Coordinates of C-alpha atoms and ligand atoms in Angstrom, one line a residue:
M1 CA -70.1 -54.0 -90.8
S2 CA -72.7 -51.4 -90.2
L3 CA -76.1 -52.6 -91.5
A4 CA -77.7 -49.2 -91.6
S5 CA -75.1 -47.2 -93.4
E6 CA -73.5 -49.5 -95.9
P7 CA -74.8 -49.6 -99.4
S8 CA -76.7 -52.8 -100.2
A9 CA -75.2 -55.7 -102.2
P10 CA -77.2 -56.5 -105.3
A11 CA -79.5 -59.5 -105.2
T12 CA -77.2 -61.8 -106.9
S13 CA -76.2 -65.3 -106.1
G14 CA -73.2 -65.3 -103.7
D15 CA -71.2 -67.7 -101.7
R16 CA -73.7 -67.5 -98.8
D17 CA -76.7 -68.8 -100.5
L18 CA -79.3 -70.7 -98.4
T19 CA -79.5 -74.2 -99.9
L20 CA -82.2 -76.7 -98.9
S21 CA -81.5 -80.2 -100.3
Q22 CA -84.1 -82.9 -100.3
L23 CA -85.5 -81.3 -97.1
E24 CA -88.4 -83.3 -95.8
K25 CA -90.6 -83.2 -92.7
T26 CA -92.9 -85.9 -91.6
Y27 CA -94.6 -85.2 -88.2
A28 CA -94.9 -87.9 -85.4
N29 CA -98.4 -88.6 -86.5
G30 CA -97.1 -89.8 -89.9
F31 CA -98.3 -86.7 -91.8
T32 CA -95.7 -85.4 -94.3
A33 CA -96.0 -81.6 -94.3
V34 CA -93.0 -81.0 -96.5
H35 CA -92.0 -83.5 -99.3
P36 CA -88.4 -83.7 -100.3
L37 CA -87.7 -80.1 -101.4
D38 CA -84.7 -78.6 -103.2
L39 CA -84.3 -74.9 -103.1
V40 CA -81.6 -72.3 -103.4
V41 CA -82.2 -68.9 -102.0
P42 CA -79.6 -66.5 -103.5
Q43 CA -77.6 -64.5 -101.0
G44 CA -79.1 -61.0 -100.7
S45 CA -82.4 -61.8 -102.3
F46 CA -85.9 -61.2 -101.1
F47 CA -87.5 -64.6 -101.4
A48 CA -91.1 -65.5 -100.7
L49 CA -92.6 -68.8 -99.9
L50 CA -96.2 -68.4 -101.0
G51 CA -99.1 -70.8 -100.5
P52 CA -102.4 -71.4 -98.8
S53 CA -102.8 -72.4 -95.2
G54 CA -101.4 -75.8 -94.4
C55 CA -99.2 -76.1 -97.5
G56 CA -96.0 -76.5 -95.4
K57 CA -94.4 -73.1 -95.6
T58 CA -94.2 -72.5 -91.9
T59 CA -92.8 -75.9 -91.4
T60 CA -90.1 -75.2 -94.0
L61 CA -89.3 -71.9 -92.3
R62 CA -89.1 -73.5 -88.9
M63 CA -86.6 -76.1 -90.1
V64 CA -84.4 -73.3 -91.5
A65 CA -84.7 -71.5 -88.1
G66 CA -83.8 -74.7 -86.2
L67 CA -87.2 -74.9 -84.5
E68 CA -88.1 -78.1 -86.2
I69 CA -85.9 -81.1 -86.9
P70 CA -86.1 -82.3 -90.5
T71 CA -86.9 -86.0 -91.1
A72 CA -84.4 -86.0 -94.0
G73 CA -82.3 -83.7 -96.1
S74 CA -80.1 -80.8 -95.3
I75 CA -79.9 -77.1 -94.9
A76 CA -76.7 -75.1 -95.7
I77 CA -75.8 -71.4 -95.6
G78 CA -72.9 -71.1 -98.0
D79 CA -71.0 -74.3 -97.6
I80 CA -71.8 -74.6 -93.8
D81 CA -74.3 -77.4 -93.0
V82 CA -76.7 -76.1 -90.3
T83 CA -79.3 -78.9 -90.5
Y84 CA -78.8 -79.9 -86.8
E85 CA -77.3 -76.7 -85.5
K86 CA -79.0 -75.2 -82.4
P87 CA -81.3 -72.3 -83.4
Y88 CA -79.2 -69.6 -81.6
K89 CA -76.0 -70.8 -83.2
R90 CA -77.4 -70.3 -86.7
P91 CA -76.8 -67.0 -88.5
V92 CA -80.6 -66.7 -88.8
N93 CA -83.2 -64.6 -87.1
T94 CA -87.0 -64.8 -87.3
V95 CA -89.6 -62.1 -87.2
F96 CA -93.1 -63.4 -86.3
Q97 CA -96.5 -62.1 -86.9
S98 CA -96.9 -61.6 -83.1
Y99 CA -94.1 -59.1 -82.6
A100 CA -93.2 -60.7 -79.2
L101 CA -91.6 -57.5 -77.9
F102 CA -90.8 -57.2 -74.2
P103 CA -93.5 -55.0 -72.8
H104 CA -91.5 -53.8 -69.8
L105 CA -88.5 -52.6 -71.9
T106 CA -88.3 -49.4 -73.9
I107 CA -88.1 -49.6 -77.7
A108 CA -84.3 -48.9 -77.5
E109 CA -83.9 -51.7 -74.9
N110 CA -85.9 -54.1 -77.0
V111 CA -83.7 -53.4 -80.0
A112 CA -80.5 -53.7 -77.9
F113 CA -81.6 -57.0 -76.5
G114 CA -79.7 -59.3 -78.8
L115 CA -76.4 -57.3 -78.3
K116 CA -76.7 -57.2 -74.5
R117 CA -77.3 -61.0 -74.4
R118 CA -74.0 -61.4 -76.3
R119 CA -72.5 -59.1 -73.7
I120 CA -71.7 -56.4 -76.2
K121 CA -71.2 -53.2 -74.2
D122 CA -71.4 -50.3 -76.6
V123 CA -75.0 -50.7 -77.9
A124 CA -75.9 -47.0 -78.3
R125 CA -74.6 -46.5 -81.8
P126 CA -76.0 -49.7 -83.4
V127 CA -79.3 -49.2 -81.7
A128 CA -79.5 -45.6 -83.0
E129 CA -78.6 -46.8 -86.5
M130 CA -81.3 -49.5 -86.4
L131 CA -84.0 -47.1 -85.1
E132 CA -83.0 -44.8 -87.9
L133 CA -83.3 -47.6 -90.5
V134 CA -86.8 -48.4 -89.4
E135 CA -87.6 -44.7 -88.9
L136 CA -88.4 -44.9 -85.2
S137 CA -85.6 -42.7 -83.8
T138 CA -88.1 -40.4 -82.1
Q139 CA -89.8 -43.4 -80.3
A140 CA -86.7 -44.8 -78.6
G141 CA -87.9 -44.1 -75.0
K142 CA -91.4 -45.4 -75.4
K143 CA -92.8 -48.8 -74.3
P144 CA -94.2 -51.1 -77.0
T145 CA -97.9 -50.6 -76.0
Q146 CA -97.4 -46.9 -76.8
L147 CA -96.7 -47.7 -80.5
S148 CA -99.0 -48.7 -83.3
G149 CA -99.0 -52.2 -84.7
G150 CA -96.9 -51.2 -87.7
Q151 CA -94.4 -49.4 -85.5
Q152 CA -94.2 -52.5 -83.2
Q153 CA -93.5 -54.7 -86.2
R154 CA -90.7 -52.3 -87.2
V155 CA -89.2 -52.6 -83.7
A156 CA -89.4 -56.4 -84.1
L157 CA -87.5 -56.1 -87.4
A158 CA -84.9 -53.8 -85.9
R159 CA -84.4 -56.2 -83.0
A160 CA -83.7 -59.0 -85.4
L161 CA -81.6 -57.1 -87.8
I162 CA -79.3 -55.7 -85.1
N163 CA -77.9 -59.3 -84.7
Q164 CA -76.7 -59.1 -88.3
P165 CA -78.1 -62.4 -89.3
E166 CA -77.2 -63.7 -92.8
V167 CA -80.8 -64.8 -93.3
L168 CA -83.8 -63.1 -91.9
L169 CA -87.0 -65.2 -91.8
L170 CA -90.3 -63.4 -91.8
D171 CA -93.3 -65.5 -90.8
E172 CA -96.5 -63.7 -92.0
P173 CA -95.0 -60.6 -90.5
L174 CA -97.7 -58.3 -91.6
G175 CA -100.6 -60.6 -90.9
A176 CA -101.8 -58.7 -87.8
L177 CA -101.9 -55.3 -89.6
D178 CA -104.9 -53.8 -91.3
L179 CA -104.9 -53.6 -95.1
K180 CA -103.7 -50.0 -95.4
L181 CA -100.9 -50.4 -92.9
R182 CA -99.9 -53.6 -94.5
R183 CA -99.5 -51.9 -97.9
G184 CA -97.3 -49.3 -96.3
M185 CA -95.2 -51.8 -94.5
Q186 CA -94.7 -53.8 -97.7
M187 CA -92.9 -50.9 -99.2
E188 CA -91.0 -50.3 -96.0
L189 CA -89.8 -53.9 -95.8
K190 CA -88.7 -53.9 -99.4
R191 CA -86.8 -50.6 -98.8
I192 CA -85.1 -52.0 -95.6
Q193 CA -84.1 -55.2 -97.4
T194 CA -82.6 -53.3 -100.3
E195 CA -80.7 -51.1 -97.9
V196 CA -79.2 -53.8 -95.7
G197 CA -78.7 -56.3 -98.5
L198 CA -79.4 -59.4 -96.4
T199 CA -81.3 -62.5 -97.5
F200 CA -84.9 -62.3 -96.6
V201 CA -87.2 -65.4 -96.6
H202 CA -90.8 -64.3 -96.3
V203 CA -93.6 -66.7 -95.7
T204 CA -97.1 -65.5 -96.7
H205 CA -100.4 -66.7 -98.0
D206 CA -101.1 -63.2 -99.6
Q207 CA -100.1 -63.3 -103.2
E208 CA -100.2 -59.5 -103.6
E209 CA -97.8 -59.2 -100.7
A210 CA -95.4 -61.7 -102.2
M211 CA -95.6 -60.1 -105.6
T212 CA -95.0 -56.6 -104.2
M213 CA -91.9 -57.4 -102.3
A214 CA -90.1 -60.6 -103.5
D215 CA -87.5 -61.0 -106.2
T216 CA -88.3 -64.7 -106.4
I217 CA -91.4 -66.5 -105.3
A218 CA -91.8 -70.3 -104.6
V219 CA -95.4 -71.2 -104.8
M220 CA -96.1 -74.1 -102.4
N221 CA -99.0 -76.5 -102.5
A222 CA -99.6 -79.6 -100.3
G223 CA -95.9 -79.8 -99.2
R224 CA -94.4 -79.3 -102.6
I225 CA -93.1 -76.4 -104.7
E226 CA -95.4 -76.0 -107.7
Q227 CA -93.4 -73.3 -109.4
L228 CA -90.5 -71.0 -108.7
G229 CA -89.8 -67.7 -110.5
S230 CA -90.1 -63.9 -110.5
P231 CA -93.5 -62.5 -109.8
A232 CA -93.9 -61.6 -113.5
E233 CA -92.8 -65.0 -114.7
L234 CA -95.3 -66.8 -112.4
Y235 CA -98.1 -64.5 -113.3
E236 CA -97.5 -64.4 -117.0
N237 CA -96.5 -68.0 -117.6
P238 CA -98.0 -70.2 -114.9
Q239 CA -97.2 -73.9 -115.4
T240 CA -100.0 -75.4 -113.3
T241 CA -103.7 -74.6 -112.8
F242 CA -103.0 -74.1 -109.1
V243 CA -100.5 -71.3 -109.9
A244 CA -102.7 -69.8 -112.6
N245 CA -105.6 -69.5 -110.1
F246 CA -103.7 -68.8 -106.8
L247 CA -101.8 -65.9 -108.3
G248 CA -104.5 -63.6 -109.6
Q249 CA -107.3 -65.1 -111.7
S250 CA -107.3 -67.1 -114.9
N251 CA -109.9 -68.1 -117.5
L252 CA -109.2 -71.8 -118.4
I253 CA -110.9 -73.1 -121.5
K254 CA -110.8 -76.7 -122.8
G255 CA -108.9 -77.3 -126.0
V256 CA -107.0 -80.0 -128.0
V257 CA -103.5 -79.6 -129.5
K258 CA -103.6 -79.8 -133.3
G259 CA -99.9 -79.2 -134.1
S260 CA -97.4 -76.4 -134.3
D261 CA -96.3 -73.7 -136.6
G262 CA -93.1 -71.7 -137.1
S263 CA -89.7 -72.3 -135.4
G264 CA -87.4 -71.0 -132.8
D265 CA -88.8 -68.2 -130.6
G266 CA -91.7 -67.7 -133.0
E267 CA -92.9 -71.3 -132.7
V268 CA -96.5 -71.5 -131.7
V269 CA -98.7 -74.5 -130.7
K270 CA -102.0 -74.6 -132.5
V271 CA -105.0 -75.6 -130.3
D272 CA -108.6 -76.2 -131.3
M273 CA -110.4 -74.3 -128.7
Q274 CA -114.1 -74.8 -128.9
G275 CA -114.0 -74.8 -132.7
T276 CA -111.6 -71.9 -133.2
L277 CA -107.9 -72.6 -133.9
V278 CA -105.9 -70.5 -131.4
S279 CA -102.1 -70.0 -131.2
I280 CA -100.0 -70.3 -128.0
P281 CA -96.3 -69.5 -127.9
R282 CA -94.2 -72.7 -127.5
G283 CA -92.6 -71.4 -124.3
R284 CA -96.0 -71.0 -122.7
A285 CA -97.5 -74.3 -123.8
H286 CA -97.0 -76.9 -121.0
V287 CA -98.7 -79.6 -123.0
A288 CA -97.2 -81.2 -126.1
S289 CA -100.2 -83.1 -127.4
G290 CA -103.8 -84.1 -126.6
A291 CA -106.2 -82.0 -124.4
G292 CA -105.2 -79.0 -122.4
W293 CA -106.6 -75.9 -120.7
V294 CA -106.1 -72.7 -122.7
G295 CA -105.4 -70.0 -120.1
I296 CA -105.9 -66.3 -120.4
R297 CA -105.8 -63.6 -117.7
P298 CA -109.1 -61.6 -117.5
E299 CA -107.3 -58.2 -118.1
K300 CA -105.9 -59.6 -121.4
V301 CA -109.4 -60.4 -122.7
L302 CA -110.7 -57.5 -124.9
V303 CA -114.5 -57.1 -125.2
A304 CA -116.5 -54.9 -127.6
P305 CA -120.2 -54.7 -128.6
V306 CA -120.9 -56.6 -131.8
G307 CA -119.9 -54.4 -134.8
E308 CA -117.3 -52.3 -132.9
P309 CA -113.6 -52.9 -133.7
L310 CA -111.6 -55.1 -131.3
D311 CA -108.1 -53.7 -130.7
A312 CA -106.1 -56.9 -131.0
P313 CA -104.8 -59.0 -133.9
G314 CA -105.8 -62.2 -132.1
N315 CA -108.4 -64.8 -132.4
H316 CA -111.8 -63.4 -132.8
F317 CA -114.7 -64.9 -130.9
T318 CA -118.3 -64.0 -131.7
G319 CA -121.6 -64.8 -130.0
G320 CA -120.7 -63.6 -126.5
T321 CA -123.1 -61.9 -124.0
I322 CA -122.3 -59.9 -121.0
V323 CA -124.0 -61.6 -118.0
D324 CA -122.5 -59.5 -115.2
T325 CA -121.0 -56.1 -114.9
S326 CA -119.1 -54.9 -111.8
F327 CA -117.9 -51.3 -111.9
I328 CA -115.0 -51.0 -109.3
G329 CA -113.7 -47.6 -110.2
V330 CA -110.3 -48.2 -111.7
S331 CA -111.7 -51.0 -113.9
T332 CA -114.9 -52.7 -114.9
Q333 CA -115.1 -56.5 -114.4
Y334 CA -117.3 -58.3 -116.9
V335 CA -118.6 -61.9 -116.9
V336 CA -119.1 -62.9 -120.5
R337 CA -121.1 -66.0 -121.5
T338 CA -119.3 -67.5 -124.6
S339 CA -121.0 -69.2 -127.6
W340 CA -120.0 -72.6 -126.1
G341 CA -121.8 -71.7 -122.8
Q342 CA -118.8 -71.1 -120.5
E343 CA -118.6 -68.0 -118.4
I344 CA -115.3 -66.1 -118.6
Q345 CA -114.0 -63.0 -117.0
A346 CA -112.8 -59.8 -118.8
F347 CA -111.4 -56.8 -116.9
E348 CA -111.3 -53.5 -118.6
Q349 CA -109.4 -50.4 -117.5
N350 CA -111.7 -47.4 -117.1
T351 CA -109.8 -45.2 -119.5
G352 CA -112.9 -43.3 -120.4
A353 CA -112.7 -44.4 -124.0
R354 CA -116.0 -46.2 -123.7
G355 CA -118.9 -46.4 -121.4
V356 CA -119.7 -49.4 -119.2
L357 CA -121.4 -52.3 -121.0
A358 CA -124.7 -53.4 -119.4
P359 CA -125.6 -57.0 -118.8
G360 CA -127.4 -58.4 -121.9
T361 CA -125.1 -56.6 -124.3
A362 CA -124.1 -58.9 -127.3
V363 CA -120.3 -58.8 -127.6
D364 CA -117.3 -60.2 -129.4
F365 CA -114.0 -60.8 -127.6
T366 CA -110.4 -61.5 -128.4
W367 CA -106.9 -61.6 -126.9
R368 CA -103.3 -61.3 -128.2
P369 CA -102.0 -64.9 -128.8
E370 CA -98.7 -64.0 -127.0
F371 CA -100.6 -63.7 -123.7
A372 CA -102.2 -67.2 -123.7
F373 CA -100.8 -70.2 -122.0
L374 CA -101.6 -73.9 -122.1
L375 CA -101.9 -76.3 -119.1
P376 CA -102.3 -80.0 -118.7
A377 CA -106.0 -81.1 -119.0
D378 CA -105.6 -83.6 -116.2
Q379 CA -105.1 -80.8 -113.7
D380 CA -108.1 -79.5 -111.8
A381 CA -109.3 -76.2 -113.4
T382 CA -110.4 -75.0 -109.9
A383 CA -107.2 -75.8 -108.1
G384 CA -106.0 -72.8 -106.0
I385 CA -109.3 -70.8 -106.4
E386 CA -110.9 -71.4 -103.0
E387 CA -107.6 -70.8 -101.2
D388 CA -106.9 -67.4 -102.6
Ligands
LIG401 P1 -100.4 -71.7 -92.1 O1 -100.3 -70.5 -93.0 O2 -101.8 -72.0 -91.8 O3 -99.5 -71.7 -91.0 P2 -98.5 -73.4 -93.5 O4 -98.5 -73.4 -94.9 O5 -97.5 -72.6 -92.8 O6 -100.0 -72.9 -93.0 P3 -97.6 -75.5 -91.8 O7 -97.9 -74.8 -90.5 O8 -96.3 -75.7 -92.3 O9 -98.5 -74.9 -93.0 O10 -98.4 -76.9 -91.7 C1 -98.3 -77.9 -92.8 C2 -99.2 -79.0 -92.4 O11 -98.6 -79.8 -91.3 C3 -100.6 -78.7 -91.9 O12 -101.5 -79.6 -92.5 C4 -100.5 -78.8 -90.4 O13 -101.7 -79.2 -89.9 C5 -99.5 -79.9 -90.3 N1 -98.7 -79.8 -89.0 C6 -98.1 -78.7 -88.5 N2 -97.5 -79.0 -87.4 C7 -97.8 -80.3 -87.1 C8 -97.5 -81.1 -86.0 N3 -96.7 -80.7 -84.9 N4 -97.9 -82.4 -86.0 C9 -98.7 -82.8 -87.1 N5 -99.0 -82.1 -88.1 C10 -98.6 -80.8 -88.1

């Protein structure tokens, strides 16, 4: 199989899925870094393990790589159990943040390394294909120090991919790059993964990075997966306060469930939110009764000076005041003090339709009910904020 020239397989579940079953790691000091974890990474998908520092994502990756022995549970690729297989015998390769290139070898020699070690003689063609894939054909004769950080990272990628692993593990691979380079490399990584069609498991604490590249994200917190889904599912319908805050920002407002209305897809949960009855679609309400946090993303909150029309058929809140205005070019970020004394955020695109509202402006605000979500009141409303 030629990785570089064959069309990619679609990211669908296949018979070579990576399956973690009740996988657990307790270190010698008694600390459990990964609680029993069940996860299926579909063959050919770009999968991200996302979470703050210390949540156990690297430990999970190292167990898949064979660099850490699990305390319990199993790891399988397809129906082959690799839990206790030696690292070099697994169809798995890892790309680290530190590129770990051999400084005395040329770029082409670095890329050829895995093939030479396996005593494969004819390396010229696969190396040329790999360098083409990562767009470094013209750099083949240089030494690693003569390349930029982003180029070195692409060499590390080519060096791993040439071994044709079934699963490529990426441990914060872009962490050492500056922001602009990182954005460019995110697009590159996604293109390469689509082109080769291999399973990529990417570990990162950067939510934007995970959302840009991954088909599916598992959000990890304190050794457990909090929620798993596509970037849009996680963002639009978080199931915990940690996910609501760690992926982007959320306004969380106390409320009490009063009942429900309608049926089927149209069913809504009615919540008394600070004296106003608001509706939340049943599929986004993760509380059946009692108290809860009504969640709404800042860009979904529409604000207008008192007396001006609000462009949403939602719940209408009066008595707000702008207390802070941050103009950041593409949008303006407002902090609004509500009539019940809470400060909430509202982000408005700078379409030019209206000028920027100054602090002190009396405003009304609203949102479309379909964008709200409801989370359990016993969860910490600030979970996930400080880590982001
Ligand atoms: P980071 O992004 O900072 O690497 P992470 O989410 O990848 O964080 P891990 O490196 O998996 O987290 O570590 C998870 C937890 O396990 C941390 O609290 C860490 O201190 C702890 N830990 C890691 N290695 C060991 C070890 N060898 N012995 C004891 N505890 C460890």
